[in-house]
Short mmCIF file of C-alpha atoms in Angstrom, two decimals:
data_model
loop_
_atom_site.label_atom_id
_atom_site.label_comp_id
_atom_site.label_asym_id
_atom_site.label_seq_id
_atom_site.Cartn_x
_atom_site.Cartn_y
_atom_site.Cartn_z
CA MET A 10 87.81 82.77 214.22
CA SER A 11 87.00 86.66 215.89
CA ILE A 12 89.04 88.34 218.49
CA GLN A 13 87.44 90.15 220.94
CA GLY A 14 89.95 91.76 222.91
CA VAL A 15 91.51 91.87 226.05
CA GLY A 16 90.16 93.06 229.58
CA LEU A 17 91.88 96.23 231.06
CA ASN A 18 92.35 93.66 234.34
CA SER A 19 93.70 90.27 232.78
CA PRO A 20 96.56 89.26 234.02
CA VAL A 21 98.65 88.93 231.27
CA LEU A 22 98.17 92.59 230.84
CA ASN A 23 99.74 93.10 234.85
CA LYS A 24 102.68 90.22 233.67
CA VAL A 25 103.46 92.44 230.51
CA HIS A 26 103.58 95.44 233.09
CA ASN A 27 105.90 93.95 235.09
CA LEU A 28 108.66 93.31 232.63
CA GLN A 29 111.43 95.23 232.99
CA PRO A 30 112.92 97.54 230.85
CA LYS A 31 116.10 95.77 230.58
CA THR A 32 114.14 92.70 230.03
CA ILE A 33 111.95 94.79 227.00
CA GLU A 34 114.84 96.45 225.63
CA ALA A 35 116.83 92.68 224.98
CA TYR A 36 113.84 91.87 223.35
CA ASN A 37 113.79 94.42 220.86
CA SER A 38 117.07 94.14 219.91
CA LYS A 39 117.68 90.29 219.51
CA SER A 40 113.92 90.05 217.57
CA GLU A 41 112.59 92.99 216.30
CA VAL A 42 111.96 91.00 212.91
CA ALA A 43 110.87 87.87 214.82
CA VAL A 44 108.02 90.03 216.00
CA GLU A 45 107.48 91.00 212.89
CA ASP A 46 107.35 87.77 211.13
CA THR A 47 105.66 86.36 213.78
CA LYS A 48 102.63 89.08 213.68
CA ASN A 49 101.50 88.74 209.81
CA GLU A 50 101.74 84.62 210.70
CA ALA A 51 99.24 85.18 213.84
CA VAL A 52 96.90 87.24 211.77
CA SER A 53 96.75 84.94 208.42
CA ASP A 54 95.26 82.08 210.84
CA VAL A 55 92.20 84.23 211.92
CA GLU A 56 89.01 83.30 210.25
CA PRO A 57 86.67 85.83 209.05
CA GLU A 58 83.57 86.35 210.23
CA LYS A 59 80.84 89.15 210.06
CA LYS A 60 81.55 92.45 210.54
CA SER A 61 81.03 93.87 213.49
CA HIS A 62 80.33 98.00 212.95
CA LYS A 63 80.75 98.25 217.50
CA VAL A 64 84.13 98.91 218.69
CA ARG A 65 84.77 100.40 222.11
CA ASN A 66 88.15 100.98 223.80
CA TRP A 67 89.46 98.88 220.43
CA SER A 68 92.52 101.07 220.72
CA ILE A 69 93.54 99.87 223.72
CA GLY A 70 92.73 96.57 223.35
CA LEU A 71 94.15 96.53 219.91
CA SER A 72 97.38 97.79 221.46
CA ALA A 73 98.15 95.47 223.92
CA ALA A 74 96.77 92.82 221.69
CA ALA A 75 99.62 93.59 219.29
CA ILE A 76 102.37 93.17 221.57
CA LEU A 77 101.14 90.25 223.76
CA ILE A 78 100.66 88.46 220.24
CA GLY A 79 104.13 89.23 219.15
CA LEU A 80 105.50 87.87 222.63
CA GLY A 81 103.75 85.14 223.19
CA VAL A 82 104.09 83.50 219.70
CA ALA A 83 108.04 84.14 219.84
CA GLY A 84 107.82 82.51 223.11
CA ARG A 85 106.46 79.83 221.47
CA LYS A 86 109.03 79.43 218.97
CA GLY A 87 111.45 79.75 221.49
CA LYS A 88 113.08 83.71 220.64
CA LEU A 89 112.86 84.90 224.21
CA GLY A 90 114.33 82.69 226.46
CA SER A 91 113.49 81.18 229.49
CA THR A 92 112.98 83.67 231.68
CA ILE A 93 111.03 85.49 229.75
CA GLU A 94 109.03 82.32 228.58
CA LYS A 95 108.58 81.96 232.66
CA ALA A 96 107.71 85.53 232.87
CA LEU A 97 104.84 85.08 230.22
CA GLY A 98 103.41 82.33 230.53
CA GLY A 99 105.36 81.08 234.17
CA GLY A 100 107.02 78.18 232.41
CA THR A 101 108.84 76.69 229.29
CA GLY A 102 108.30 74.84 226.62
CA ASN A 103 104.49 74.44 226.12
CA ASP A 104 103.62 76.85 228.61
CA SER A 105 104.46 79.22 226.35
CA GLY A 106 101.99 78.18 224.04
CA LYS A 107 99.40 78.27 225.82
CA PHE A 108 99.95 81.36 226.73
CA ALA A 109 99.57 82.38 222.94
CA ASP A 110 96.90 80.59 222.71
CA ASN A 111 95.13 82.55 225.57
CA VAL A 112 96.15 85.85 223.81
CA ALA A 113 95.09 84.70 220.60
CA GLY A 114 92.30 82.41 220.63
CA SER A 115 90.46 83.19 223.85
CA GLY A 116 86.78 84.03 223.45
CA LYS A 117 86.04 85.40 227.55
CA ALA A 118 86.60 88.41 228.36
CA ASP A 119 88.66 88.90 231.69
CA ASP A 120 87.43 89.80 235.18
CA GLY A 121 83.95 90.20 234.12
CA ILE A 122 84.78 93.08 231.55
CA VAL A 123 82.95 92.36 228.28
CA ILE A 124 84.52 94.02 225.28
CA ASP A 125 82.25 93.88 221.86
CA GLU A 126 84.08 91.83 218.92
CA ILE A 127 85.83 93.14 216.23
CA SER A 128 86.22 90.98 212.96
CA ALA A 129 89.19 89.28 211.17
CA GLU A 130 89.25 91.53 207.88
CA GLU A 131 88.09 95.16 210.45
CA PHE A 132 91.42 94.02 212.22
CA GLU A 133 93.15 93.26 209.18
CA ARG A 134 91.98 96.74 207.85
CA ILE A 135 93.08 98.55 211.47
CA LYS A 136 97.00 96.56 211.40
CA ASN A 137 97.73 97.24 207.94
CA ALA A 138 96.16 101.08 208.36
CA SER A 139 99.15 101.29 211.28
CA LYS A 140 101.58 100.04 209.14
CA ILE A 141 101.08 102.63 206.84
CA ASN A 142 100.70 105.23 209.09
CA GLY A 143 104.25 103.92 210.33
CA GLY A 144 103.75 101.42 212.81
CA GLY A 145 101.45 102.85 215.00
CA LYS A 146 102.73 106.12 215.37
CA GLU A 147 100.45 109.84 214.51
CA SER A 148 101.25 110.12 211.00
CA VAL A 149 102.32 113.69 210.26
CA GLN A 150 100.73 115.14 207.52
CA PRO A 151 103.00 117.59 205.34
CA LYS A 152 102.04 121.28 205.85
CA ALA A 153 100.10 122.42 202.89
CA GLU A 154 102.19 125.06 201.27
CA GLN A 155 101.18 128.35 201.46
CA PRO A 156 100.40 130.45 198.80
CA LYS A 157 102.90 133.60 198.36
CA VAL A 158 101.61 136.97 199.20
CA GLU A 159 103.61 139.07 196.41
CA GLN A 160 104.12 142.32 198.33
CA PRO A 161 103.08 145.47 196.35
CA LYS A 162 105.54 147.51 194.79
CA PRO A 163 105.49 151.15 195.58
CA GLU A 164 103.86 153.26 193.09
CA GLN A 165 106.27 154.82 190.98
CA PRO A 166 106.10 158.31 190.21
CA LYS A 167 104.05 158.93 187.03
CA THR A 168 107.03 160.49 184.60
CA GLU A 169 104.81 163.08 182.72
CA VAL A 170 105.62 163.55 179.05
CA PRO A 171 106.65 167.02 177.92
CA LYS A 172 103.88 168.04 174.97
CA ALA A 173 105.46 168.98 172.15
CA PRO A 174 105.82 173.33 171.92
CA THR A 175 103.41 174.72 169.79
CA ILE A 176 104.15 178.56 168.54
CA SER A 177 100.77 180.46 167.24
CA GLN A 178 101.68 182.59 163.63
CA ALA A 179 101.39 186.08 165.88
CA GLU A 180 104.29 184.75 167.31
CA LYS A 181 105.69 184.11 164.61
CA ASP A 182 105.14 187.04 163.22
CA ALA A 183 106.24 188.70 166.25
CA ILE A 184 110.23 187.00 166.22
CA ASN A 185 110.26 187.59 162.30
CA ALA A 186 109.92 191.64 163.28
CA LYS A 187 112.48 191.76 165.58
CA ILE A 188 114.86 189.98 163.30
CA ASP A 189 117.24 191.65 160.39
CA ARG A 190 116.70 189.15 157.34
CA THR A 191 118.93 190.87 154.88
CA LEU A 192 121.94 189.18 154.03
CA PRO A 193 125.18 191.47 154.46
CA LEU A 194 127.23 191.98 151.04
CA ILE A 195 130.59 189.56 151.58
CA GLY A 196 133.24 190.72 148.68
CA GLU A 197 135.31 188.26 147.31
CA ASP A 198 138.19 189.41 148.96
CA LEU A 199 136.51 188.12 151.99
CA LYS A 200 134.97 184.91 150.91
CA SER A 201 138.54 183.60 150.72
CA VAL A 202 141.91 184.15 152.09
CA LYS A 203 145.63 183.89 151.54
CA ALA A 204 147.73 182.33 154.62
CA PRO A 205 151.26 182.83 155.05
CA THR A 206 153.40 180.15 154.80
CA VAL A 207 156.26 179.46 157.51
CA GLU A 208 159.08 180.84 155.30
CA ASP A 209 156.67 183.96 154.69
CA ILE A 210 156.85 184.19 158.62
CA GLU A 211 160.70 183.81 158.54
CA LYS A 212 161.31 186.42 156.34
CA MET A 213 158.86 189.18 158.35
CA GLY A 214 161.39 188.63 161.07
CA TYR A 215 161.01 185.13 163.01
CA ASP A 216 163.99 182.88 162.75
CA PHE A 217 162.46 179.66 164.28
CA SER A 218 166.35 178.57 164.88
CA LYS A 219 167.55 180.98 167.16
CA PHE A 220 164.23 180.36 169.30
CA GLU A 221 165.21 179.27 172.79
CA LEU A 222 162.94 176.46 173.72
CA LYS A 223 163.49 177.31 177.60
CA ALA A 224 164.80 179.90 179.82
CA GLU A 225 164.19 180.98 183.25
CA PRO A 226 160.77 181.23 184.48
CA LYS A 227 158.65 184.54 183.15
CA ALA A 228 162.12 185.42 181.59
CA ARG A 229 162.44 188.25 178.72
CA LYS A 230 164.21 188.93 176.19
CA GLU A 231 164.78 191.76 173.68
CA LEU A 232 166.69 192.01 170.37
CA VAL A 233 167.11 194.54 167.81
CA LEU A 234 166.20 193.25 164.22
CA LYS A 235 168.53 194.59 161.68
CA ASP A 236 165.89 197.01 159.85
CA GLY A 237 165.48 198.89 163.48
CA ARG A 238 162.47 196.75 164.52
CA ARG A 239 162.42 195.42 168.12
CA GLN A 240 161.36 191.67 169.18
CA THR A 241 160.39 191.22 172.22
CA ILE A 242 160.70 186.80 173.40
CA LYS A 243 158.57 186.02 176.13
CA TYR A 244 159.03 182.82 178.81
CA ASP A 245 155.73 181.39 180.65
CA GLU A 246 156.18 180.59 184.15
CA ASN A 247 157.89 177.44 183.43
CA GLY A 248 160.46 178.34 181.77
CA ASN A 249 159.15 177.75 178.09
CA LEU A 250 159.27 179.43 174.48
CA ASP A 251 155.32 181.18 175.13
CA SER A 252 155.43 184.26 172.31
CA VAL A 253 157.67 186.12 170.45
CA TRP A 254 156.39 189.94 169.43
CA ILE A 255 157.84 192.34 166.84
CA TYR A 256 156.79 196.26 167.52
CA SER A 257 157.04 198.87 164.47
CA ALA A 258 160.98 200.51 164.45
CA ASN A 259 159.36 204.23 164.44
CA ASP A 260 156.68 203.50 166.90
CA LYS A 261 158.05 200.95 169.53
CA TYR A 262 154.00 200.75 171.16
CA ASN A 263 152.67 199.71 167.63
CA CYS A 264 153.04 196.07 167.57
CA GLU A 265 153.27 194.64 163.66
CA SER A 266 153.00 191.05 164.71
CA TRP A 267 153.56 188.06 167.14
CA ILE A 268 153.61 184.66 166.90
CA ARG A 269 152.70 182.11 170.09
CA PHE A 270 154.30 178.35 170.47
CA ASN A 271 152.34 175.63 172.18
CA LYS A 272 154.86 172.95 174.09
CA GLY A 273 157.46 174.18 171.61
CA ASN A 274 155.39 174.19 169.05
CA PHE A 275 154.78 176.87 167.07
CA ARG A 276 150.72 177.45 166.87
CA LEU A 277 149.70 180.56 165.54
CA ILE A 278 150.54 184.59 163.96
CA TYR A 279 148.22 187.26 164.43
CA ILE A 280 149.11 189.85 161.30
CA SER A 281 147.74 193.06 162.72
CA GLU A 282 147.33 194.99 159.55
CA ARG A 283 145.08 192.11 158.45
CA GLU A 284 143.56 191.56 161.59
CA SER A 285 144.10 187.88 161.20
CA PHE A 286 144.65 185.40 163.09
CA TYR A 287 146.68 182.19 161.55
CA TYR A 288 146.43 178.61 163.54
CA TYR A 289 148.50 176.00 162.57
CA ASN A 290 148.85 171.99 163.61
CA PRO A 291 152.81 170.77 164.97
CA ASP A 292 153.77 169.74 161.37
CA LYS A 293 153.14 173.85 160.47
CA SER A 294 150.59 172.91 158.13
CA LEU A 295 147.28 175.72 158.11
CA ASP A 296 144.87 174.91 160.67
CA TYR A 297 142.18 177.48 160.14
CA VAL A 298 141.94 181.32 159.41
CA TYR A 299 140.02 183.66 162.14
CA LYS A 300 139.65 187.29 160.72
CA VAL A 301 138.22 189.88 162.91
CA LEU A 302 136.68 193.12 161.28
CA ASN A 303 134.53 195.83 163.11
CA ASN A 304 131.31 194.62 163.03
CA ALA A 305 132.28 190.81 162.15
CA ASP A 306 133.96 187.72 163.08
CA ILE A 307 134.74 185.64 159.98
CA ASN A 308 136.07 182.02 160.61
CA TYR A 309 138.00 180.10 157.15
CA ASP A 310 138.58 176.51 156.87
CA ASN A 311 142.41 175.24 156.09
CA LYS A 312 142.00 175.98 152.83
CA GLY A 313 141.53 179.63 153.41
CA ILE A 314 137.40 179.12 152.81
CA ILE A 315 135.40 181.08 154.47
CA LYS A 316 132.85 179.23 157.10
CA SER A 317 131.20 181.33 159.05
CA TYR A 318 130.24 185.24 159.40
CA LEU A 319 129.11 186.61 162.15
CA LEU A 320 127.44 190.00 162.70
CA LYS A 321 127.76 191.67 165.35
CA GLY A 322 125.85 194.99 166.73
CA GLU A 323 126.54 196.97 169.80
CA ASN A 324 128.16 195.93 172.68
CA ASN A 325 129.42 193.37 170.67
CA THR A 326 125.86 191.54 170.80
CA VAL A 327 125.08 188.99 167.85
CA ILE A 328 122.91 189.83 165.15
CA LYS A 329 123.27 186.84 163.17
CA ASP A 330 125.88 184.32 162.72
CA ILE A 331 125.74 182.75 158.44
CA ASP A 332 127.36 179.28 158.06
CA PHE A 333 128.75 178.30 154.46
CA PHE A 334 128.23 175.07 153.25
CA PRO A 335 132.11 173.71 152.77
CA GLY A 336 134.63 175.15 150.37
CA THR A 337 131.59 176.58 148.44
CA GLY A 338 130.89 180.22 149.85
CA LYS A 339 126.98 179.40 149.63
CA ILE A 340 125.04 179.80 152.85
CA LYS A 341 124.09 176.76 154.61
CA ARG A 342 121.82 178.10 158.06
CA ILE A 343 121.58 181.26 159.30
CA THR A 344 120.61 181.67 163.25
CA TYR A 345 119.32 184.80 164.22
CA GLY A 346 120.43 186.34 167.60
CA ALA A 347 123.08 183.98 168.75
CA ASN A 348 125.98 181.98 167.81
CA GLY A 349 125.23 179.06 165.77
CA TYR A 350 126.59 176.70 168.45
CA GLU A 351 123.89 178.14 170.68
CA PRO A 352 120.45 178.12 169.07
CA GLU A 353 118.66 177.60 172.00
CA LYS A 354 119.55 181.02 172.69
CA ALA A 355 118.24 182.17 169.63
CA LEU A 356 115.71 183.69 167.87
CA LYS A 357 114.80 181.95 164.98
CA VAL A 358 116.62 179.64 162.38
CA GLU A 359 116.70 179.12 158.66
CA LYS A 360 118.55 176.31 156.73
CA PHE A 361 119.05 176.57 153.33
CA ASP A 362 120.20 174.16 150.69
CA GLU A 363 122.89 175.01 147.80
CA LYS A 364 120.10 175.69 144.66
CA SER A 365 117.83 178.05 146.43
CA ALA A 366 118.69 181.45 147.96
CA THR A 367 115.39 181.28 150.32
CA PRO A 368 115.35 178.73 153.14
CA VAL A 369 114.15 175.10 153.04
CA LYS A 370 113.42 175.18 156.71
CA GLU A 371 112.15 177.72 159.31
CA ILE A 372 112.96 176.74 162.94
CA TYR A 373 111.62 179.13 165.70
CA ILE A 374 112.90 179.47 169.35
CA LYS A 375 110.12 179.90 171.88
CA ASP A 376 111.56 178.98 175.43
CA GLY A 377 114.79 177.49 174.39
CA GLN A 378 112.82 174.75 172.61
CA GLU A 379 112.83 174.77 168.63
CA ILE A 380 109.54 174.56 166.97
CA GLU A 381 109.70 173.82 162.95
CA GLY A 382 107.10 176.99 160.99
#
C-alpha cells in the first residue's frame, strides 16, 4: 500500500488546526511514548511498492501525515479520550478508527488537489532520516575546527659574535720596543723578610695590657716612656681605640713606628726604619708584609717569602709587576705597564714555568683585549 499524501484543504487538516493548544499539550504530556510506538506500528503495515522519484510538496504532506497518523492511531486505541476522539473523527470508538484509516489508507486526494505518490521505502527512508536528525528538527552540523594561525614572533635583533682580535707582527714589535724586559736585581735580603712577633712589638714600647679600648670620641692621650720617647694614643669618632704612635726622644716629629687596631684587635705595625707594614690576623699571627722602597713595592706572604715586586717609574707609574711562585722566589708572570690585577691596562703579559728563565707564553694587549702571540 502506498501513501499518496494529504491535501492542503483536507477537512482532516482543518480539524487539526482547530484543536486548542491546551488539548495538544495535554496529549503531548500524556501520550508521547504511545504516539512513538504507534508511528512505528502504523508504518510497519505499509507494503513496499515501486519507487517514485517524483515528489512534490512532500515536506508539507509528510509532516502533516506523521502527526495525523499518530493522532488517529492513538485515538483508535483510546489513548486520547472521548473529547479528542470526537474532534478528530466526529465520534468515539470505531469512528476514530475510521479517521485513522482515512488518513493512513486513503488513496484519494482531497478537493481535487493531486499529490504525487511516494513509495513506502522512500517514506521509511525519509522518516528514519528525520529521526537521525533529531525528530524532524534541522540538524546542527558541528563547525569545522579552524586551523590555528600562529602570530609571527617579533624578529629578534641579531647578536653579532665579536670577532677574535688579531695583532700583526709589526704591532708586536712596536709593543716590545716600548717595554723594558730586563729583570731587576732582587737581593737575598729582599726575597724574604722576618716579621716581628707580638713580644717583639711589646719590647718596642707597646704594652697592649695598658691600652684602653674605649674613650671619648676622637680623644688623644699623651704618654712619656721611660727612655724619653713620647707615645700618642688616638681614638676614632666612635670612641674606639684607633692607633698608638711612638716618637723619637730627640725629635718630636720623627715617628719611629705606629700600630693600628681594627674593632679592638691589633691589626698592623709600621716600622719606618724598615719601610715595612706588617699585617696580623685577629689571633695576632702574621697575615702578610708590604714593603715600600724608593722605586718598588714588595709584597710577602704569611711566611715572609716574596710574592710580588712592583717596579715604578716617574710619577708613580708602573713599569712592570712581577709575580712569583709562592714560597720559591721564582718568577711566575710579568705584567708590563700595569698592576698584575689590571692586565687589560697593560701592554704585554709574559708567563713562565718554574724550570725556565724565558717566558713560555706571550700575551699582547690590544684595545684592552688579550691576544696570544
